[in-house]
């Protein structure tokens, strides 16, 4: 009779296999052939502060030329109307360039309203009842619309000023080790000196990283719907569901993929909305009559966000560090973090050949999940409730502080470390968070080593 392997035996086998896979390259410059590359053929070996700024290595000549044009467009700083170049900023705005919020294409800094325009945060607003801008969408707040612009060109007034403070939230691991989290509090003062009324829903947002978006856009809808389990039929406590949002060009509700609540259907609409809401710049995506940038500029900007390379995972040279990462990866699965942070997806057909039919490791399902009251913003967005957020991709997570030291984690930048981000998880992720909180220090270190290797 063949004995049934124990849980410990299985873990030992998995540790060994994972460690061998990580060690196959025996150094940072070689990725193990047996492990899925982070971005398929869009993967590069680069763990520097510019790792998110490189074009995908598999672009053809035409795609590379368009990417480089998009790089210039992404860096372009807009100025007031009337200027001979890059005109159209404002009158209200949050920042004056795509790259000003997406610094080196990574996650933003948890600051708002900084006079040097290095703020990477904004506040979305809406009302609970009223006529939405588009079917199923947010209800605008009078002339404020759905986003506060806290900067303005000369001769205009910013819509509001935002005072961001942090409140300390103490806690402890099961082993007694203390930690301290923080949550944001905002005081929003309108241009007339009054405070934003209490009935206005508000959501503080920090800019997310933008690598890998083209691959996520090319994942077939059927794949994402197959991952959804809205009624938790499998009983694992995870019940992801898609957002259904309005596609302006198609004039119908479709599956949402982008934005912190999956409130945008594709990168073209996402980019157009960012131009007009963040900078006040009108694009050809609107009525096509009042556009302040031409179609070539706009399309190059969109393609830039689709065609960035994805850095390969970090593979340390030291065997003990590779083993720690391997143990952490096993813990990541055991705690069911992969219930939302799905490690493998595959793209289907795509408009650009470089994005089609790639297998890659984004660690997201692009679905909405209830993250609990502590992370709730109380502001619905299409079918997303005030407690639901889209699963954040984790590829490149370990490079966040290399690309921009001090950048924040989670939708509002409240987490200063990866551990803090885990400890804020609630709702469907509460069991995983509690599992992390009850690990030994050595196990927590292993799990964090794995996440920093992404």
PDB file of C-alpha atoms in Angstrom, residues 55-335:
ATOM      1  CA  UNK A  55       9.563  49.232 -24.406  1.00  0.00           C
ATOM      2  CA  UNK A  56       8.567  45.596 -24.680  1.00  0.00           C
ATOM      3  CA  UNK A  57      11.400  43.655 -26.335  1.00  0.00           C
ATOM      4  CA  UNK A  58       9.115  41.908 -28.837  1.00  0.00           C
ATOM      5  CA  UNK A  59       7.773  45.037 -30.540  1.00  0.00           C
ATOM      6  CA  UNK A  60       8.197  45.062 -34.303  1.00  0.00           C
ATOM      7  CA  UNK A  61       9.707  48.094 -36.025  1.00  0.00           C
ATOM      8  CA  UNK A  62       6.371  49.816 -36.544  1.00  0.00           C
ATOM      9  CA  UNK A  63       5.248  49.152 -32.970  1.00  0.00           C
ATOM     10  CA  UNK A  64       8.542  50.387 -31.531  1.00  0.00           C
ATOM     11  CA  UNK A  65       8.286  53.619 -33.493  1.00  0.00           C
ATOM     12  CA  UNK A  66       4.749  54.179 -32.195  1.00  0.00           C
ATOM     13  CA  UNK A  67       5.845  53.355 -28.645  1.00  0.00           C
ATOM     14  CA  UNK A  68       8.635  55.947 -28.785  1.00  0.00           C
ATOM     15  CA  UNK A  69       6.205  58.574 -30.059  1.00  0.00           C
ATOM     16  CA  UNK A  70       3.938  57.645 -27.180  1.00  0.00           C
ATOM     17  CA  UNK A  71       6.812  57.988 -24.728  1.00  0.00           C
ATOM     18  CA  UNK A  72       7.262  61.618 -25.795  1.00  0.00           C
ATOM     19  CA  UNK A  73       3.511  62.240 -25.568  1.00  0.00           C
ATOM     20  CA  UNK A  74       3.357  60.688 -22.095  1.00  0.00           C
ATOM     21  CA  UNK A  75       6.104  63.038 -20.903  1.00  0.00           C
ATOM     22  CA  UNK A  76       4.606  66.149 -22.528  1.00  0.00           C
ATOM     23  CA  UNK A  77       3.764  68.935 -20.114  1.00  0.00           C
ATOM     24  CA  UNK A  78       0.575  70.780 -20.967  1.00  0.00           C
ATOM     25  CA  UNK A  79       0.126  74.507 -20.586  1.00  0.00           C
ATOM     26  CA  UNK A  80      -2.716  77.015 -20.810  1.00  0.00           C
ATOM     27  CA  UNK A  81      -4.787  77.342 -23.997  1.00  0.00           C
ATOM     28  CA  UNK A  82      -3.255  79.644 -26.596  1.00  0.00           C
ATOM     29  CA  UNK A  83       0.255  78.282 -26.391  1.00  0.00           C
ATOM     30  CA  UNK A  84       1.699  77.060 -29.719  1.00  0.00           C
ATOM     31  CA  UNK A  85       2.580  73.674 -28.214  1.00  0.00           C
ATOM     32  CA  UNK A  86       0.863  71.326 -25.722  1.00  0.00           C
ATOM     33  CA  UNK A  87      -1.962  73.772 -25.118  1.00  0.00           C
ATOM     34  CA  UNK A  88      -5.234  72.860 -23.441  1.00  0.00           C
ATOM     35  CA  UNK A  89      -4.438  72.515 -19.761  1.00  0.00           C
ATOM     36  CA  UNK A  90      -7.292  73.348 -17.407  1.00  0.00           C
ATOM     37  CA  UNK A  91      -8.932  75.564 -16.449  1.00  0.00           C
ATOM     38  CA  UNK A  92      -8.954  73.116 -13.501  1.00  0.00           C
ATOM     39  CA  UNK A  93      -6.573  70.184 -13.328  1.00  0.00           C
ATOM     40  CA  UNK A  94      -4.773  67.768 -10.989  1.00  0.00           C
ATOM     41  CA  UNK A  95      -1.466  67.622 -12.808  1.00  0.00           C
ATOM     42  CA  UNK A  96       0.014  68.791 -16.097  1.00  0.00           C
ATOM     43  CA  UNK A  97       1.459  65.609 -17.641  1.00  0.00           C
ATOM     44  CA  UNK A  98       0.725  61.883 -17.667  1.00  0.00           C
ATOM     45  CA  UNK A  99       4.215  61.211 -16.371  1.00  0.00           C
ATOM     46  CA  UNK A 100       3.758  63.686 -13.509  1.00  0.00           C
ATOM     47  CA  UNK A 101       1.336  61.319 -11.770  1.00  0.00           C
ATOM     48  CA  UNK A 102       2.813  58.078 -13.134  1.00  0.00           C
ATOM     49  CA  UNK A 103       6.406  58.843 -12.173  1.00  0.00           C
ATOM     50  CA  UNK A 104       8.652  56.379 -14.037  1.00  0.00           C
ATOM     51  CA  UNK A 105       5.365  54.522 -14.671  1.00  0.00           C
ATOM     52  CA  UNK A 106       5.189  53.240 -11.096  1.00  0.00           C
ATOM     53  CA  UNK A 107       2.724  53.805  -8.281  1.00  0.00           C
ATOM     54  CA  UNK A 108       2.310  57.335  -6.983  1.00  0.00           C
ATOM     55  CA  UNK A 109       3.329  59.230  -3.879  1.00  0.00           C
ATOM     56  CA  UNK A 110       0.737  59.501  -1.084  1.00  0.00           C
ATOM     57  CA  UNK A 111       0.675  63.287  -1.153  1.00  0.00           C
ATOM     58  CA  UNK A 112      -1.935  65.649  -2.512  1.00  0.00           C
ATOM     59  CA  UNK A 113      -1.986  69.298  -3.464  1.00  0.00           C
ATOM     60  CA  UNK A 114       1.776  69.732  -3.439  1.00  0.00           C
ATOM     61  CA  UNK A 115       2.672  73.076  -5.037  1.00  0.00           C
ATOM     62  CA  UNK A 116       5.361  71.560  -7.249  1.00  0.00           C
ATOM     63  CA  UNK A 117       2.741  69.404  -9.010  1.00  0.00           C
ATOM     64  CA  UNK A 118       4.270  66.175  -7.785  1.00  0.00           C
ATOM     65  CA  UNK A 119       0.966  65.094  -6.304  1.00  0.00           C
ATOM     66  CA  UNK A 120      -0.104  61.675  -7.540  1.00  0.00           C
ATOM     67  CA  UNK A 121      -3.463  61.657  -5.796  1.00  0.00           C
ATOM     68  CA  UNK A 122      -6.922  62.922  -6.561  1.00  0.00           C
ATOM     69  CA  UNK A 123     -10.409  62.779  -5.103  1.00  0.00           C
ATOM     70  CA  UNK A 124     -13.406  61.349  -6.978  1.00  0.00           C
ATOM     71  CA  UNK A 125     -16.805  62.677  -5.903  1.00  0.00           C
ATOM     72  CA  UNK A 126     -20.418  61.823  -6.669  1.00  0.00           C
ATOM     73  CA  UNK A 127     -23.931  61.890  -5.263  1.00  0.00           C
ATOM     74  CA  UNK A 128     -26.005  58.918  -4.152  1.00  0.00           C
ATOM     75  CA  UNK A 129     -28.976  59.940  -6.278  1.00  0.00           C
ATOM     76  CA  UNK A 130     -29.478  61.879  -9.473  1.00  0.00           C
ATOM     77  CA  UNK A 131     -28.801  61.667 -13.198  1.00  0.00           C
ATOM     78  CA  UNK A 132     -25.525  59.886 -13.966  1.00  0.00           C
ATOM     79  CA  UNK A 133     -23.122  61.141 -16.625  1.00  0.00           C
ATOM     80  CA  UNK A 134     -23.490  57.843 -18.509  1.00  0.00           C
ATOM     81  CA  UNK A 135     -25.882  54.923 -17.945  1.00  0.00           C
ATOM     82  CA  UNK A 136     -25.020  53.193 -14.689  1.00  0.00           C
ATOM     83  CA  UNK A 137     -22.200  55.614 -13.886  1.00  0.00           C
ATOM     84  CA  UNK A 138     -21.488  58.088 -11.118  1.00  0.00           C
ATOM     85  CA  UNK A 139     -23.846  61.002 -10.451  1.00  0.00           C
ATOM     86  CA  UNK A 140     -21.910  64.286 -10.802  1.00  0.00           C
ATOM     87  CA  UNK A 141     -21.833  66.892  -8.043  1.00  0.00           C
ATOM     88  CA  UNK A 142     -23.050  69.992  -9.863  1.00  0.00           C
ATOM     89  CA  UNK A 143     -20.225  71.948 -11.482  1.00  0.00           C
ATOM     90  CA  UNK A 144     -17.655  69.861  -9.598  1.00  0.00           C
ATOM     91  CA  UNK A 145     -18.458  66.883 -11.789  1.00  0.00           C
ATOM     92  CA  UNK A 146     -17.038  63.562 -10.597  1.00  0.00           C
ATOM     93  CA  UNK A 147     -13.470  64.607  -9.766  1.00  0.00           C
ATOM     94  CA  UNK A 148     -12.061  67.529  -7.783  1.00  0.00           C
ATOM     95  CA  UNK A 149      -9.441  69.576  -9.590  1.00  0.00           C
ATOM     96  CA  UNK A 150      -7.215  71.110  -6.946  1.00  0.00           C
ATOM     97  CA  UNK A 151      -5.062  73.153  -9.334  1.00  0.00           C
ATOM     98  CA  UNK A 152      -5.967  75.786 -11.925  1.00  0.00           C
ATOM     99  CA  UNK A 153      -4.357  77.839 -14.669  1.00  0.00           C
ATOM    100  CA  UNK A 154      -3.834  81.584 -14.264  1.00  0.00           C
ATOM    101  CA  UNK A 155      -7.081  83.493 -13.914  1.00  0.00           C
ATOM    102  CA  UNK A 156      -9.019  80.472 -12.680  1.00  0.00           C
ATOM    103  CA  UNK A 157      -9.695  79.134  -9.182  1.00  0.00           C
ATOM    104  CA  UNK A 158      -8.994  75.534  -8.108  1.00  0.00           C
ATOM    105  CA  UNK A 159     -12.256  73.791  -7.310  1.00  0.00           C
ATOM    106  CA  UNK A 160     -11.065  72.746  -3.874  1.00  0.00           C
ATOM    107  CA  UNK A 161      -8.123  72.423  -1.538  1.00  0.00           C
ATOM    108  CA  UNK A 162      -7.492  69.079   0.131  1.00  0.00           C
ATOM    109  CA  UNK A 163      -5.832  68.742   3.513  1.00  0.00           C
ATOM    110  CA  UNK A 164      -4.660  65.147   3.947  1.00  0.00           C
ATOM    111  CA  UNK A 165      -3.779  63.876   7.402  1.00  0.00           C
ATOM    112  CA  UNK A 166      -2.944  60.407   8.715  1.00  0.00           C
ATOM    113  CA  UNK A 167      -4.487  58.725  11.733  1.00  0.00           C
ATOM    114  CA  UNK A 168      -2.494  56.072  13.574  1.00  0.00           C
ATOM    115  CA  UNK A 169      -4.037  52.590  13.898  1.00  0.00           C
ATOM    116  CA  UNK A 170      -2.117  50.277  16.260  1.00  0.00           C
ATOM    117  CA  UNK A 171      -2.232  46.492  16.043  1.00  0.00           C
ATOM    118  CA  UNK A 172      -0.228  43.366  16.737  1.00  0.00           C
ATOM    119  CA  UNK A 173       0.626  40.016  15.199  1.00  0.00           C
ATOM    120  CA  UNK A 174      -0.488  36.845  16.945  1.00  0.00           C
ATOM    121  CA  UNK A 175       3.032  36.416  18.313  1.00  0.00           C
ATOM    122  CA  UNK A 176       2.710  39.749  20.126  1.00  0.00           C
ATOM    123  CA  UNK A 177       4.845  41.805  17.754  1.00  0.00           C
ATOM    124  CA  UNK A 178       3.331  45.274  17.550  1.00  0.00           C
ATOM    125  CA  UNK A 179       2.745  47.225  14.362  1.00  0.00           C
ATOM    126  CA  UNK A 180       1.233  50.571  13.493  1.00  0.00           C
ATOM    127  CA  UNK A 181      -0.941  51.245  10.464  1.00  0.00           C
ATOM    128  CA  UNK A 182      -2.315  54.581   9.329  1.00  0.00           C
ATOM    129  CA  UNK A 183      -5.541  55.676   7.659  1.00  0.00           C
ATOM    130  CA  UNK A 184      -6.144  58.905   5.739  1.00  0.00           C
ATOM    131  CA  UNK A 185      -8.472  61.686   6.841  1.00  0.00           C
ATOM    132  CA  UNK A 186      -9.345  64.535   4.520  1.00  0.00           C
ATOM    133  CA  UNK A 187     -10.640  68.050   4.985  1.00  0.00           C
ATOM    134  CA  UNK A 188     -11.892  69.360   1.653  1.00  0.00           C
ATOM    135  CA  UNK A 189     -12.521  73.078   1.320  1.00  0.00           C
ATOM    136  CA  UNK A 190     -14.286  74.389  -1.762  1.00  0.00           C
ATOM    137  CA  UNK A 191     -13.305  77.527  -3.650  1.00  0.00           C
ATOM    138  CA  UNK A 192     -15.924  79.582  -1.774  1.00  0.00           C
ATOM    139  CA  UNK A 193     -14.378  78.647   1.558  1.00  0.00           C
ATOM    140  CA  UNK A 194     -17.030  76.148   2.633  1.00  0.00           C
ATOM    141  CA  UNK A 195     -16.393  72.492   3.336  1.00  0.00           C
ATOM    142  CA  UNK A 196     -17.510  69.842   0.873  1.00  0.00           C
ATOM    143  CA  UNK A 197     -21.030  68.839   2.057  1.00  0.00           C
ATOM    144  CA  UNK A 198     -21.289  65.566   3.963  1.00  0.00           C
ATOM    145  CA  UNK A 199     -23.732  64.079   1.466  1.00  0.00           C
ATOM    146  CA  UNK A 200     -21.072  64.115  -1.240  1.00  0.00           C
ATOM    147  CA  UNK A 201     -19.464  60.700  -1.678  1.00  0.00           C
ATOM    148  CA  UNK A 202     -15.682  60.956  -1.955  1.00  0.00           C
ATOM    149  CA  UNK A 203     -12.860  58.582  -2.776  1.00  0.00           C
ATOM    150  CA  UNK A 204      -9.164  59.322  -2.378  1.00  0.00           C
ATOM    151  CA  UNK A 205      -7.134  57.681  -5.162  1.00  0.00           C
ATOM    152  CA  UNK A 206      -3.414  57.263  -5.697  1.00  0.00           C
ATOM    153  CA  UNK A 207      -2.118  56.605  -9.203  1.00  0.00           C
ATOM    154  CA  UNK A 208      -1.327  52.916  -9.839  1.00  0.00           C
ATOM    155  CA  UNK A 209       1.589  51.524 -11.884  1.00  0.00           C
ATOM    156  CA  UNK A 210       0.922  51.157 -15.605  1.00  0.00           C
ATOM    157  CA  UNK A 211       3.143  48.277 -16.760  1.00  0.00           C
ATOM    158  CA  UNK A 212       1.469  45.283 -18.361  1.00  0.00           C
ATOM    159  CA  UNK A 213      -1.803  47.007 -19.217  1.00  0.00           C
ATOM    160  CA  UNK A 214      -1.756  45.911 -22.859  1.00  0.00           C
ATOM    161  CA  UNK A 215      -1.613  42.251 -21.880  1.00  0.00           C
ATOM    162  CA  UNK A 216      -4.462  42.664 -19.394  1.00  0.00           C
ATOM    163  CA  UNK A 217      -6.538  44.346 -22.091  1.00  0.00           C
ATOM    164  CA  UNK A 218      -5.964  41.375 -24.414  1.00  0.00           C
ATOM    165  CA  UNK A 219      -7.194  38.712 -21.974  1.00  0.00           C
ATOM    166  CA  UNK A 220     -10.419  37.292 -23.435  1.00  0.00           C
ATOM    167  CA  UNK A 221     -13.551  38.268 -21.565  1.00  0.00           C
ATOM    168  CA  UNK A 222     -14.499  34.595 -21.285  1.00  0.00           C
ATOM    169  CA  UNK A 223     -11.343  33.955 -19.247  1.00  0.00           C
ATOM    170  CA  UNK A 224     -12.258  36.596 -16.681  1.00  0.00           C
ATOM    171  CA  UNK A 225     -15.868  35.496 -16.484  1.00  0.00           C
ATOM    172  CA  UNK A 226     -14.688  31.937 -15.846  1.00  0.00           C
ATOM    173  CA  UNK A 227     -12.735  33.204 -12.834  1.00  0.00           C
ATOM    174  CA  UNK A 228     -15.788  34.944 -11.374  1.00  0.00           C
ATOM    175  CA  UNK A 229     -17.674  33.248  -8.563  1.00  0.00           C
ATOM    176  CA  UNK A 230     -20.192  35.883  -7.450  1.00  0.00           C
ATOM    177  CA  UNK A 231     -22.134  33.506  -5.194  1.00  0.00           C
ATOM    178  CA  UNK A 232     -19.030  31.741  -3.850  1.00  0.00           C
ATOM    179  CA  UNK A 233     -20.260  28.446  -5.256  1.00  0.00           C
ATOM    180  CA  UNK A 234     -16.968  26.740  -4.433  1.00  0.00           C
ATOM    181  CA  UNK A 235     -17.203  27.829  -0.791  1.00  0.00           C
ATOM    182  CA  UNK A 236     -13.657  29.184  -0.534  1.00  0.00           C
ATOM    183  CA  UNK A 237     -14.853  32.553   0.786  1.00  0.00           C
ATOM    184  CA  UNK A 238     -13.806  34.355  -2.421  1.00  0.00           C
ATOM    185  CA  UNK A 239     -16.581  35.683  -4.638  1.00  0.00           C
ATOM    186  CA  UNK A 240     -15.072  37.866  -7.330  1.00  0.00           C
ATOM    187  CA  UNK A 241     -17.368  39.381  -9.900  1.00  0.00           C
ATOM    188  CA  UNK A 242     -16.895  41.594 -12.953  1.00  0.00           C
ATOM    189  CA  UNK A 243     -17.862  45.240 -13.075  1.00  0.00           C
ATOM    190  CA  UNK A 244     -20.130  46.235 -15.970  1.00  0.00           C
ATOM    191  CA  UNK A 245     -19.338  49.727 -17.211  1.00  0.00           C
ATOM    192  CA  UNK A 246     -20.358  52.030 -20.029  1.00  0.00           C
ATOM    193  CA  UNK A 247     -18.355  51.939 -23.247  1.00  0.00           C
ATOM    194  CA  UNK A 248     -18.755  55.399 -24.767  1.00  0.00           C
ATOM    195  CA  UNK A 249     -17.966  54.387 -28.332  1.00  0.00           C
ATOM    196  CA  UNK A 250     -19.890  51.128 -28.296  1.00  0.00           C
ATOM    197  CA  UNK A 251     -22.788  52.822 -26.459  1.00  0.00           C
ATOM    198  CA  UNK A 252     -23.437  49.792 -24.281  1.00  0.00           C
ATOM    199  CA  UNK A 253     -22.417  48.236 -20.976  1.00  0.00           C
ATOM    200  CA  UNK A 254     -19.343  45.996 -21.183  1.00  0.00           C
ATOM    201  CA  UNK A 255     -16.907  44.321 -18.801  1.00  0.00           C
ATOM    202  CA  UNK A 256     -14.673  46.738 -16.882  1.00  0.00           C
ATOM    203  CA  UNK A 257     -10.934  46.050 -16.578  1.00  0.00           C
ATOM    204  CA  UNK A 258      -9.042  49.226 -15.655  1.00  0.00           C
ATOM    205  CA  UNK A 259      -9.175  51.718 -12.842  1.00  0.00           C
ATOM    206  CA  UNK A 260      -9.120  50.878  -9.144  1.00  0.00           C
ATOM    207  CA  UNK A 261     -12.743  49.718  -9.298  1.00  0.00           C
ATOM    208  CA  UNK A 262     -12.521  48.247 -12.831  1.00  0.00           C
ATOM    209  CA  UNK A 263     -14.565  51.249 -13.936  1.00  0.00           C
ATOM    210  CA  UNK A 264     -13.013  51.588 -17.404  1.00  0.00           C
ATOM    211  CA  UNK A 265     -13.555  49.107 -20.263  1.00  0.00           C
ATOM    212  CA  UNK A 266     -10.347  49.645 -22.229  1.00  0.00           C
ATOM    213  CA  UNK A 267      -7.173  51.712 -22.363  1.00  0.00           C
ATOM    214  CA  UNK A 268      -8.469  54.083 -25.034  1.00  0.00           C
ATOM    215  CA  UNK A 269     -11.348  55.263 -22.853  1.00  0.00           C
ATOM    216  CA  UNK A 270      -9.174  55.140 -19.728  1.00  0.00           C
ATOM    217  CA  UNK A 271      -6.611  57.428 -21.397  1.00  0.00           C
ATOM    218  CA  UNK A 272      -9.239  59.824 -22.735  1.00  0.00           C
ATOM    219  CA  UNK A 273     -10.842  60.154 -19.306  1.00  0.00           C
ATOM    220  CA  UNK A 274      -7.452  60.769 -17.692  1.00  0.00           C
ATOM    221  CA  UNK A 275      -6.672  63.539 -20.179  1.00  0.00           C
ATOM    222  CA  UNK A 276      -9.924  65.386 -19.524  1.00  0.00           C
ATOM    223  CA  UNK A 277     -10.390  64.712 -15.798  1.00  0.00           C
ATOM    224  CA  UNK A 278      -6.778  64.982 -14.634  1.00  0.00           C
ATOM    225  CA  UNK A 279      -5.548  67.718 -16.997  1.00  0.00           C
ATOM    226  CA  UNK A 280      -8.629  69.264 -18.589  1.00  0.00           C
ATOM    227  CA  UNK A 281      -7.338  68.332 -22.047  1.00  0.00           C
ATOM    228  CA  UNK A 282      -9.960  67.317 -24.618  1.00  0.00           C
ATOM    229  CA  UNK A 283      -9.112  64.390 -26.899  1.00  0.00           C
ATOM    230  CA  UNK A 284     -10.452  63.085 -30.226  1.00  0.00           C
ATOM    231  CA  UNK A 285     -12.224  60.378 -28.194  1.00  0.00           C
ATOM    232  CA  UNK A 286     -14.922  62.921 -27.328  1.00  0.00           C
ATOM    233  CA  UNK A 287     -17.041  64.741 -29.888  1.00  0.00           C
ATOM    234  CA  UNK A 288     -13.992  65.073 -32.164  1.00  0.00           C
ATOM    235  CA  UNK A 289     -14.756  68.745 -32.742  1.00  0.00           C
ATOM    236  CA  UNK A 290     -13.197  70.377 -29.700  1.00  0.00           C
ATOM    237  CA  UNK A 291     -10.140  68.131 -29.334  1.00  0.00           C
ATOM    238  CA  UNK A 292      -7.014  69.867 -28.041  1.00  0.00           C
ATOM    239  CA  UNK A 293      -4.638  67.085 -29.137  1.00  0.00           C
ATOM    240  CA  UNK A 294      -4.654  65.330 -32.498  1.00  0.00           C
ATOM    241  CA  UNK A 295      -5.481  61.693 -33.121  1.00  0.00           C
ATOM    242  CA  UNK A 296      -1.851  60.658 -33.689  1.00  0.00           C
ATOM    243  CA  UNK A 297      -0.761  62.119 -30.333  1.00  0.00           C
ATOM    244  CA  UNK A 298      -3.655  60.429 -28.550  1.00  0.00           C
ATOM    245  CA  UNK A 299      -3.198  57.022 -30.192  1.00  0.00           C
ATOM    246  CA  UNK A 300       0.535  57.035 -29.480  1.00  0.00           C
ATOM    247  CA  UNK A 301      -0.176  57.780 -25.815  1.00  0.00           C
ATOM    248  CA  UNK A 302      -2.593  54.863 -25.618  1.00  0.00           C
ATOM    249  CA  UNK A 303      -0.125  52.497 -27.268  1.00  0.00           C
ATOM    250  CA  UNK A 304       2.634  53.575 -24.877  1.00  0.00           C
ATOM    251  CA  UNK A 305       0.530  52.301 -21.971  1.00  0.00           C
ATOM    252  CA  UNK A 306      -0.069  49.040 -23.853  1.00  0.00           C
ATOM    253  CA  UNK A 307       3.481  48.280 -24.865  1.00  0.00           C
ATOM    254  CA  UNK A 308       5.717  48.705 -21.819  1.00  0.00           C
ATOM    255  CA  UNK A 309       7.995  45.829 -20.876  1.00  0.00           C
ATOM    256  CA  UNK A 310       7.375  43.850 -17.698  1.00  0.00           C
ATOM    257  CA  UNK A 311      10.406  43.196 -15.462  1.00  0.00           C
ATOM    258  CA  UNK A 312      11.200  39.584 -14.687  1.00  0.00           C
ATOM    259  CA  UNK A 313      11.065  38.384 -11.100  1.00  0.00           C
ATOM    260  CA  UNK A 314      14.128  38.850  -8.941  1.00  0.00           C
ATOM    261  CA  UNK A 315      16.271  35.743  -8.569  1.00  0.00           C
ATOM    262  CA  UNK A 316      18.947  36.172  -5.878  1.00  0.00           C
ATOM    263  CA  UNK A 317      22.268  34.424  -6.250  1.00  0.00           C
ATOM    264  CA  UNK A 318      22.311  33.145  -2.662  1.00  0.00           C
ATOM    265  CA  UNK A 319      20.642  29.725  -2.229  1.00  0.00           C
ATOM    266  CA  UNK A 320      19.202  30.630   1.178  1.00  0.00           C
ATOM    267  CA  UNK A 321      17.426  33.675  -0.282  1.00  0.00           C
ATOM    268  CA  UNK A 322      16.037  31.634  -3.169  1.00  0.00           C
ATOM    269  CA  UNK A 323      14.770  29.075  -0.673  1.00  0.00           C
ATOM    270  CA  UNK A 324      13.076  31.802   1.382  1.00  0.00           C
ATOM    271  CA  UNK A 325      11.298  33.089  -1.730  1.00  0.00           C
ATOM    272  CA  UNK A 326      10.214  29.550  -2.602  1.00  0.00           C
ATOM    273  CA  UNK A 327       8.804  29.016   0.897  1.00  0.00           C
ATOM    274  CA  UNK A 328       7.029  32.368   0.682  1.00  0.00           C
ATOM    275  CA  UNK A 329       5.426  31.428  -2.627  1.00  0.00           C
ATOM    276  CA  UNK A 330       4.033  28.267  -1.052  1.00  0.00           C
ATOM    277  CA  UNK A 331       2.626  30.305   1.854  1.00  0.00           C
ATOM    278  CA  UNK A 332       1.059  32.715  -0.652  1.00  0.00           C
ATOM    279  CA  UNK A 333      -0.914  29.797  -2.071  1.00  0.00           C
ATOM    280  CA  UNK A 334      -1.689  28.213   1.291  1.00  0.00           C
ATOM    281  CA  UNK A 335      -3.209  31.461   2.558  1.00  0.00           C
TER     282      UNK A 335
END
